[in-house]
mmCIF file of N, CA and C in Angstrom:
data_model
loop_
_atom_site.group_PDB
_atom_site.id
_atom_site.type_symbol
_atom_site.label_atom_id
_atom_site.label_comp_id
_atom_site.label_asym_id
_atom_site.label_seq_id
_atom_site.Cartn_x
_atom_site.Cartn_y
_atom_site.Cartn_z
ATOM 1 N N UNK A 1428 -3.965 7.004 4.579
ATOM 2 C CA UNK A 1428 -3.972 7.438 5.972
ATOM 3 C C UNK A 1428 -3.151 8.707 6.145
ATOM 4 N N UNK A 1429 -1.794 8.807 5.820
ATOM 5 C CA UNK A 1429 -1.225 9.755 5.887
ATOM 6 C C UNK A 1429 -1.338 10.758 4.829
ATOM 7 N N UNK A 1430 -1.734 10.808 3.550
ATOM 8 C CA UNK A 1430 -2.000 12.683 3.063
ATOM 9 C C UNK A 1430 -3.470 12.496 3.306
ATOM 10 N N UNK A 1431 -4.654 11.617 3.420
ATOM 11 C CA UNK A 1431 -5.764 11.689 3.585
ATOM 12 C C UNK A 1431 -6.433 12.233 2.112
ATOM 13 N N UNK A 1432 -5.742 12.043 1.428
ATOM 14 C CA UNK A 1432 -5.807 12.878 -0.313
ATOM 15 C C UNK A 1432 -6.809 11.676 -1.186
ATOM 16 N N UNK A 1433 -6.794 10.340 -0.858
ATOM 17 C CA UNK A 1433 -7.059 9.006 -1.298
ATOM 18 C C UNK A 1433 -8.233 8.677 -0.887
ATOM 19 N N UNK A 1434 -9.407 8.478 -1.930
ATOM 20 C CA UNK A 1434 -10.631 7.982 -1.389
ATOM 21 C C UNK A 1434 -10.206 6.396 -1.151
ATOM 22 N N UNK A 1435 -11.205 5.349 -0.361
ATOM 23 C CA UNK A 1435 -10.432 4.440 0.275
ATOM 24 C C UNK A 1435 -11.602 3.587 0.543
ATOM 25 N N UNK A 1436 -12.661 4.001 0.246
ATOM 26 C CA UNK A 1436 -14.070 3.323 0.509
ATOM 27 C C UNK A 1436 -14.202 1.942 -0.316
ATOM 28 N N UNK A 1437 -15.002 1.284 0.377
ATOM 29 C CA UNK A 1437 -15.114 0.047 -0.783
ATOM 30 C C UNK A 1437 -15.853 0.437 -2.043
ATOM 31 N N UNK A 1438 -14.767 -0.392 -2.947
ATOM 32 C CA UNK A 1438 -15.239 -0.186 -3.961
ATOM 33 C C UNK A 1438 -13.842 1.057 -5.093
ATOM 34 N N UNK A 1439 -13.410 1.612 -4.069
ATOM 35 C CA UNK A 1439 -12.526 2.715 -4.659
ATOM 36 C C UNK A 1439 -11.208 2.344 -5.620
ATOM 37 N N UNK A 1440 -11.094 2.788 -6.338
ATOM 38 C CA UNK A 1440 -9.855 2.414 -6.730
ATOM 39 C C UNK A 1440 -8.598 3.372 -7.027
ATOM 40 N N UNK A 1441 -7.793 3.544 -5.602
ATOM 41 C CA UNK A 1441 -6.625 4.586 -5.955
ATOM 42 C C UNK A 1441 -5.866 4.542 -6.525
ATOM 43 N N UNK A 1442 -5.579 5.316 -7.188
ATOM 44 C CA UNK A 1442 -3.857 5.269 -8.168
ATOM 45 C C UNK A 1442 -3.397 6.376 -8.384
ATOM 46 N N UNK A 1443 -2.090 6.594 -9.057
ATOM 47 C CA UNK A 1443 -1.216 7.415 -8.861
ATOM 48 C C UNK A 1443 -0.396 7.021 -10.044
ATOM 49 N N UNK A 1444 0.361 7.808 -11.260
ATOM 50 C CA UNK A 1444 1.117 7.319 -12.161
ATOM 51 C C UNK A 1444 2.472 6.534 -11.392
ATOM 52 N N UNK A 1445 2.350 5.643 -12.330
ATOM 53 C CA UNK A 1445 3.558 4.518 -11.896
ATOM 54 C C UNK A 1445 5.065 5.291 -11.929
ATOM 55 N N UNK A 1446 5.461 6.491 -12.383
ATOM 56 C CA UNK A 1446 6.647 6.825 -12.781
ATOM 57 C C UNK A 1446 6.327 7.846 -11.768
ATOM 58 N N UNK A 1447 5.975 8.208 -10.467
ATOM 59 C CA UNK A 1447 5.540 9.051 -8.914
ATOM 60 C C UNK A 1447 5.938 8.034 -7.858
ATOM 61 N N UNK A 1448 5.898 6.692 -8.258
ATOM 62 C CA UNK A 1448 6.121 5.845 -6.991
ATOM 63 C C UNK A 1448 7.516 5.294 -6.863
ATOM 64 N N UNK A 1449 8.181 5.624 -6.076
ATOM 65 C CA UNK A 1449 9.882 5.461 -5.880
ATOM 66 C C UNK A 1449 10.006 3.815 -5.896
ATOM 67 N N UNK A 1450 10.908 3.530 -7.518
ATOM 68 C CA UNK A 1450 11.178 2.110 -7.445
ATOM 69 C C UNK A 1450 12.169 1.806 -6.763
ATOM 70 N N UNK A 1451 12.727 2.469 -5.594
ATOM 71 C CA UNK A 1451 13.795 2.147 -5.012
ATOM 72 C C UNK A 1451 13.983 1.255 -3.577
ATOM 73 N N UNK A 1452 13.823 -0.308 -3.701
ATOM 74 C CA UNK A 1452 13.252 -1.179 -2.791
ATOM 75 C C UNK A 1452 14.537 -0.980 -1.283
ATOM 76 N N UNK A 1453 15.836 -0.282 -1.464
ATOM 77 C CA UNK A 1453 16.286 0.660 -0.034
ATOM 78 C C UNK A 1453 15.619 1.618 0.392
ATOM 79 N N UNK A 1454 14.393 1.879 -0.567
ATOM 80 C CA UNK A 1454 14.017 3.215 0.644
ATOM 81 C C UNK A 1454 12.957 2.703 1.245
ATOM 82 N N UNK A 1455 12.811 2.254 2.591
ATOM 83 C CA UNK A 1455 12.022 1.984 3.586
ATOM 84 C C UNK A 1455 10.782 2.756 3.692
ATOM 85 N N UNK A 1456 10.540 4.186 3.619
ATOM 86 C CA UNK A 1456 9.255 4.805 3.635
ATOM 87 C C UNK A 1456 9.396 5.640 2.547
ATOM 88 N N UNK A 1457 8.899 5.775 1.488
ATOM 89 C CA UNK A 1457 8.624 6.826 0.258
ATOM 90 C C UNK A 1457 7.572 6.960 -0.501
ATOM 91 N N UNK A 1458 7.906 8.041 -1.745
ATOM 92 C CA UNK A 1458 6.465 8.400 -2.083
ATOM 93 C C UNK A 1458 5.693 6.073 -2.731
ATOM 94 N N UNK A 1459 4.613 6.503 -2.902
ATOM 95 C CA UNK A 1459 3.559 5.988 -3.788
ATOM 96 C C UNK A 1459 2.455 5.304 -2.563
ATOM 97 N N UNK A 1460 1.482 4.309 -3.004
ATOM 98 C CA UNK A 1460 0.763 3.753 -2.539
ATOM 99 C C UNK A 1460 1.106 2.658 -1.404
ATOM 100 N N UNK A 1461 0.845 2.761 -0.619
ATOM 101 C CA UNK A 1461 1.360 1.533 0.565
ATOM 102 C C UNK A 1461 0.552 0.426 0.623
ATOM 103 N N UNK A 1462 0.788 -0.867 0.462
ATOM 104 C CA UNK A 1462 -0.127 -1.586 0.773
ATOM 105 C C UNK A 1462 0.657 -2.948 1.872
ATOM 106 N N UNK A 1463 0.440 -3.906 2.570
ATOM 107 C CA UNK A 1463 1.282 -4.233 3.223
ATOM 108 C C UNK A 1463 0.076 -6.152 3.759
ATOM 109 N N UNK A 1464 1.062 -7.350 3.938
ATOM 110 C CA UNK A 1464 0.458 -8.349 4.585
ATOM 111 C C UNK A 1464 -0.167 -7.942 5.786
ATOM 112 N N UNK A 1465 -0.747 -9.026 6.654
ATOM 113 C CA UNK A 1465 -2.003 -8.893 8.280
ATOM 114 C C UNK A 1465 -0.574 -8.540 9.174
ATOM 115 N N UNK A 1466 0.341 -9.225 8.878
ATOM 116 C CA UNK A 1466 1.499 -9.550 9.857
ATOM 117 C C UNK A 1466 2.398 -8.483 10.032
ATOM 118 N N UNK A 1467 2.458 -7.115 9.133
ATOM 119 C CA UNK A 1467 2.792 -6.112 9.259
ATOM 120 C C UNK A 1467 2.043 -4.763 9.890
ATOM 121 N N UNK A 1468 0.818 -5.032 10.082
ATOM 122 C CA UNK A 1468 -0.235 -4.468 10.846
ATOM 123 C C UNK A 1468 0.328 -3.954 12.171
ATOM 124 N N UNK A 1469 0.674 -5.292 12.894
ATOM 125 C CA UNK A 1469 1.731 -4.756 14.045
ATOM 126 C C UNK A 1469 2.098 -3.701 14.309
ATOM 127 N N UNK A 1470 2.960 -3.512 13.119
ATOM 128 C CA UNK A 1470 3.855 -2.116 13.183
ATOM 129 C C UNK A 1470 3.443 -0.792 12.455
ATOM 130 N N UNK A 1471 1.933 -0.471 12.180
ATOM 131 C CA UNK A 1471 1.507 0.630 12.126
ATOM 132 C C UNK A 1471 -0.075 0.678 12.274
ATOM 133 N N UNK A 1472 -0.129 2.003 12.760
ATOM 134 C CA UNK A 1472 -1.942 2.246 13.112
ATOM 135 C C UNK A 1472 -2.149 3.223 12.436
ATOM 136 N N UNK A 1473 -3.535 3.068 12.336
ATOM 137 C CA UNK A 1473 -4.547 4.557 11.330
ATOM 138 C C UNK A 1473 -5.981 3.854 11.867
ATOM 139 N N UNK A 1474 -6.556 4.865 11.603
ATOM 140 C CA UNK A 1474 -8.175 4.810 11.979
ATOM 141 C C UNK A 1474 -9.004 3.785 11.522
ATOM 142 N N UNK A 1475 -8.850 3.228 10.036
ATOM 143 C CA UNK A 1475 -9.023 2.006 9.906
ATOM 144 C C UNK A 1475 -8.241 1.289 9.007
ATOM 145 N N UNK A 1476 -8.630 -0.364 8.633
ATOM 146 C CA UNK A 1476 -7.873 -1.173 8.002
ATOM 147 C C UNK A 1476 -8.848 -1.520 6.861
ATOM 148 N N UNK A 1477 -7.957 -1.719 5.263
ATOM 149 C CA UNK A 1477 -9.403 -2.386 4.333
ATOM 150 C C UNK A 1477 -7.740 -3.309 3.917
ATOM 151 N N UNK A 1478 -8.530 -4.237 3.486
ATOM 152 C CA UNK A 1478 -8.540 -5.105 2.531
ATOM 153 C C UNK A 1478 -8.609 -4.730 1.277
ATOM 154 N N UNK A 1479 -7.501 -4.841 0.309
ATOM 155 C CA UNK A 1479 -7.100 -4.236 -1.140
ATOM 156 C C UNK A 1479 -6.734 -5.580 -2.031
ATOM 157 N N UNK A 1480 -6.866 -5.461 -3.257
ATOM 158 C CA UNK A 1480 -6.395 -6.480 -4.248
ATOM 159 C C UNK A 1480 -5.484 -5.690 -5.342
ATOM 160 N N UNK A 1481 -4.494 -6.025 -5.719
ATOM 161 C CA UNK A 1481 -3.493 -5.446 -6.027
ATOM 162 C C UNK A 1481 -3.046 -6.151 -7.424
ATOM 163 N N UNK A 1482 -3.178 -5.892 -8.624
ATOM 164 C CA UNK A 1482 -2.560 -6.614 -9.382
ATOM 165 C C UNK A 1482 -1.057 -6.904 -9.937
ATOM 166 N N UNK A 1483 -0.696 -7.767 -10.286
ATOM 167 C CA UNK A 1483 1.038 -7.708 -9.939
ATOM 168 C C UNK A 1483 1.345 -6.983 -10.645
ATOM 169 N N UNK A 1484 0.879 -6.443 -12.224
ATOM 170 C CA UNK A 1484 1.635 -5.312 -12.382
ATOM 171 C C UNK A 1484 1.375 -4.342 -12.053
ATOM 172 N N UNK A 1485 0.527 -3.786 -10.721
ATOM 173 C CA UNK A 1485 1.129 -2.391 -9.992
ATOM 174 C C UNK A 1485 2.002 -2.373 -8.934
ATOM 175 N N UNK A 1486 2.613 -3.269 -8.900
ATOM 176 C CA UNK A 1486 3.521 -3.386 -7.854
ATOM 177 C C UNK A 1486 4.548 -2.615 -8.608
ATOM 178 N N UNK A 1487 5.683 -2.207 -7.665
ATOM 179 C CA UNK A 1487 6.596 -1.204 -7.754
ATOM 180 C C UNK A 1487 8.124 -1.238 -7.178
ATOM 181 N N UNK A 1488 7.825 -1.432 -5.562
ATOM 182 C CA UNK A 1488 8.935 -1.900 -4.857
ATOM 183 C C UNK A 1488 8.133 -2.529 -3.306
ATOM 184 N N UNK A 1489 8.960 -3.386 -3.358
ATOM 185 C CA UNK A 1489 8.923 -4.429 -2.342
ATOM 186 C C UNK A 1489 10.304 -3.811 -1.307
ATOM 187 N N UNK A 1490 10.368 -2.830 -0.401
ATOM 188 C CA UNK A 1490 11.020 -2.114 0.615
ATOM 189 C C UNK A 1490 11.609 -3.778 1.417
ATOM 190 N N UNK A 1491 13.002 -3.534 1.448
ATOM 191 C CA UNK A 1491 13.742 -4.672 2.217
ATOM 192 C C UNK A 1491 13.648 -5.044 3.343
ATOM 193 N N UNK A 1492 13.160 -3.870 4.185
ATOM 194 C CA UNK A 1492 12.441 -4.294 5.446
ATOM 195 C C UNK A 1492 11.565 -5.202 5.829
ATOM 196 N N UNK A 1493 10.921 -5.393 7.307
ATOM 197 C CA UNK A 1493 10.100 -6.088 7.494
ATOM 198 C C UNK A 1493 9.527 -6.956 6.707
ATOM 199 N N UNK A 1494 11.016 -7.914 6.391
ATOM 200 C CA UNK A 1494 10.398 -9.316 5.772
ATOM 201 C C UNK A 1494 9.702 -9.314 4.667
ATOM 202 N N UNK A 1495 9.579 -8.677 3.836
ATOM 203 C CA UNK A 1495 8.748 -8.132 2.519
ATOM 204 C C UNK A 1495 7.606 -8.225 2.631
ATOM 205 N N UNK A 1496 7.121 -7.465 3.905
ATOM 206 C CA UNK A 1496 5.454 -7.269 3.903
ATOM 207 C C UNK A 1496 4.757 -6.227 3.842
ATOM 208 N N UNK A 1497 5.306 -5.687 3.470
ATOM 209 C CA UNK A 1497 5.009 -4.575 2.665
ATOM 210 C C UNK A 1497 5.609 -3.939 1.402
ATOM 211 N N UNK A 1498 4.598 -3.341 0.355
ATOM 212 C CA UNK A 1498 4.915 -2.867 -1.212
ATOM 213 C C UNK A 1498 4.028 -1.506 -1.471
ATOM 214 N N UNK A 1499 5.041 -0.492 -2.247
ATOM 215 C CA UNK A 1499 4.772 0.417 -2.816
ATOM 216 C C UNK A 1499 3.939 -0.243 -4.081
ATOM 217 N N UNK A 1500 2.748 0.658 -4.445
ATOM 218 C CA UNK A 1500 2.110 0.208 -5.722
ATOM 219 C C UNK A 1500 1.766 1.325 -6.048
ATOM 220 N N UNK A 1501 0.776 1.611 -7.425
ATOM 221 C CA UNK A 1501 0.790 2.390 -8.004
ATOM 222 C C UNK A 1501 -0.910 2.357 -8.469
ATOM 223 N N UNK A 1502 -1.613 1.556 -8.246
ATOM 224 C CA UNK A 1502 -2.945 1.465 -7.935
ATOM 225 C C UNK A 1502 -3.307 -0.030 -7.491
ATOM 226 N N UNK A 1503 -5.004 -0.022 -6.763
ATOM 227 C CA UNK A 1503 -5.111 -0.924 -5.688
ATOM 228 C C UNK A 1503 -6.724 -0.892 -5.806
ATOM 229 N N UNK A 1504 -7.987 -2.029 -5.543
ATOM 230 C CA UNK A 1504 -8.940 -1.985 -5.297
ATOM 231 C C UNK A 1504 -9.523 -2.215 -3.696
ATOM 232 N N UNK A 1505 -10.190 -1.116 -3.751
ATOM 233 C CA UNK A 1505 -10.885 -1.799 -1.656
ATOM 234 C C UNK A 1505 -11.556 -2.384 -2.152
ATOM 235 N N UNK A 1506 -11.640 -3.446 -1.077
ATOM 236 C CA UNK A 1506 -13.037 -4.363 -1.333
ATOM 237 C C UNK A 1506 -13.746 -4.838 -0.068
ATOM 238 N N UNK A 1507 -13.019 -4.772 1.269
ATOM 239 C CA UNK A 1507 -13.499 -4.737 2.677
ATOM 240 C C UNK A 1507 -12.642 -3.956 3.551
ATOM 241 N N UNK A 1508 -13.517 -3.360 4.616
ATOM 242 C CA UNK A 1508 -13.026 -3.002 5.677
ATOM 243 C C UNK A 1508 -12.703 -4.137 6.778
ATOM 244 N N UNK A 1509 -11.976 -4.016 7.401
ATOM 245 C CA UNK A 1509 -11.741 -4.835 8.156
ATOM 246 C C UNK A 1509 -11.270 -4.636 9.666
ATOM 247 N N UNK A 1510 -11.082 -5.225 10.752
ATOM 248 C CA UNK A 1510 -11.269 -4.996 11.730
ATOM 249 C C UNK A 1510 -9.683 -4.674 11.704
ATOM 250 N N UNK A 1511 -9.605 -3.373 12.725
ATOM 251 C CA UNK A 1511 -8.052 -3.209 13.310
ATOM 252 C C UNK A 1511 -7.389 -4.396 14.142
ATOM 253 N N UNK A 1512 -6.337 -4.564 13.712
ATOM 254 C CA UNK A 1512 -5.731 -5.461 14.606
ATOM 255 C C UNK A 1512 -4.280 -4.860 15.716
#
């Protein structure tokens, strides 16, 4: 959503080298891939929402905030769009 650099379509699969995505779980917003639970939706908007599957080893950092619902990763598969909430 934010560099708009990331194809995102179903089916896509973004990534980014794992040693680009800040393993630093104090920094609340930084570089790498964002991916985040329904229940964190709340607290941000973009034009649309997909549904991603994430395997555990691209995870990266789990940001201390908001209840750990949201994680930096380092690649991710779409597989639905889904309705904004």
């Amino acid at each position: 959503v934010h560099s708009g650099t990331f194809e995102n379509s179903i089916g896509a699969r973004p990534r980014m080298p794992r040693n680009h995505v800040d393993e630093d779980h104090n920094q609340t917003c930084s570089r790498g891939l964002h991916v985040c639970s329904r229940s964190y939706l709340n607290s941000f908007s973009g034009d649309r929402t997909v549904k991603v599957l994430v395997h555990p080893k691209d995870f990266v950092a789990i940001p201390y905030d908001y209840n750990d619902s949201k994680a930096r990763v380092c690649e991710y598969l779409v597989v639905e769009e889904i309705d904004n909430v």
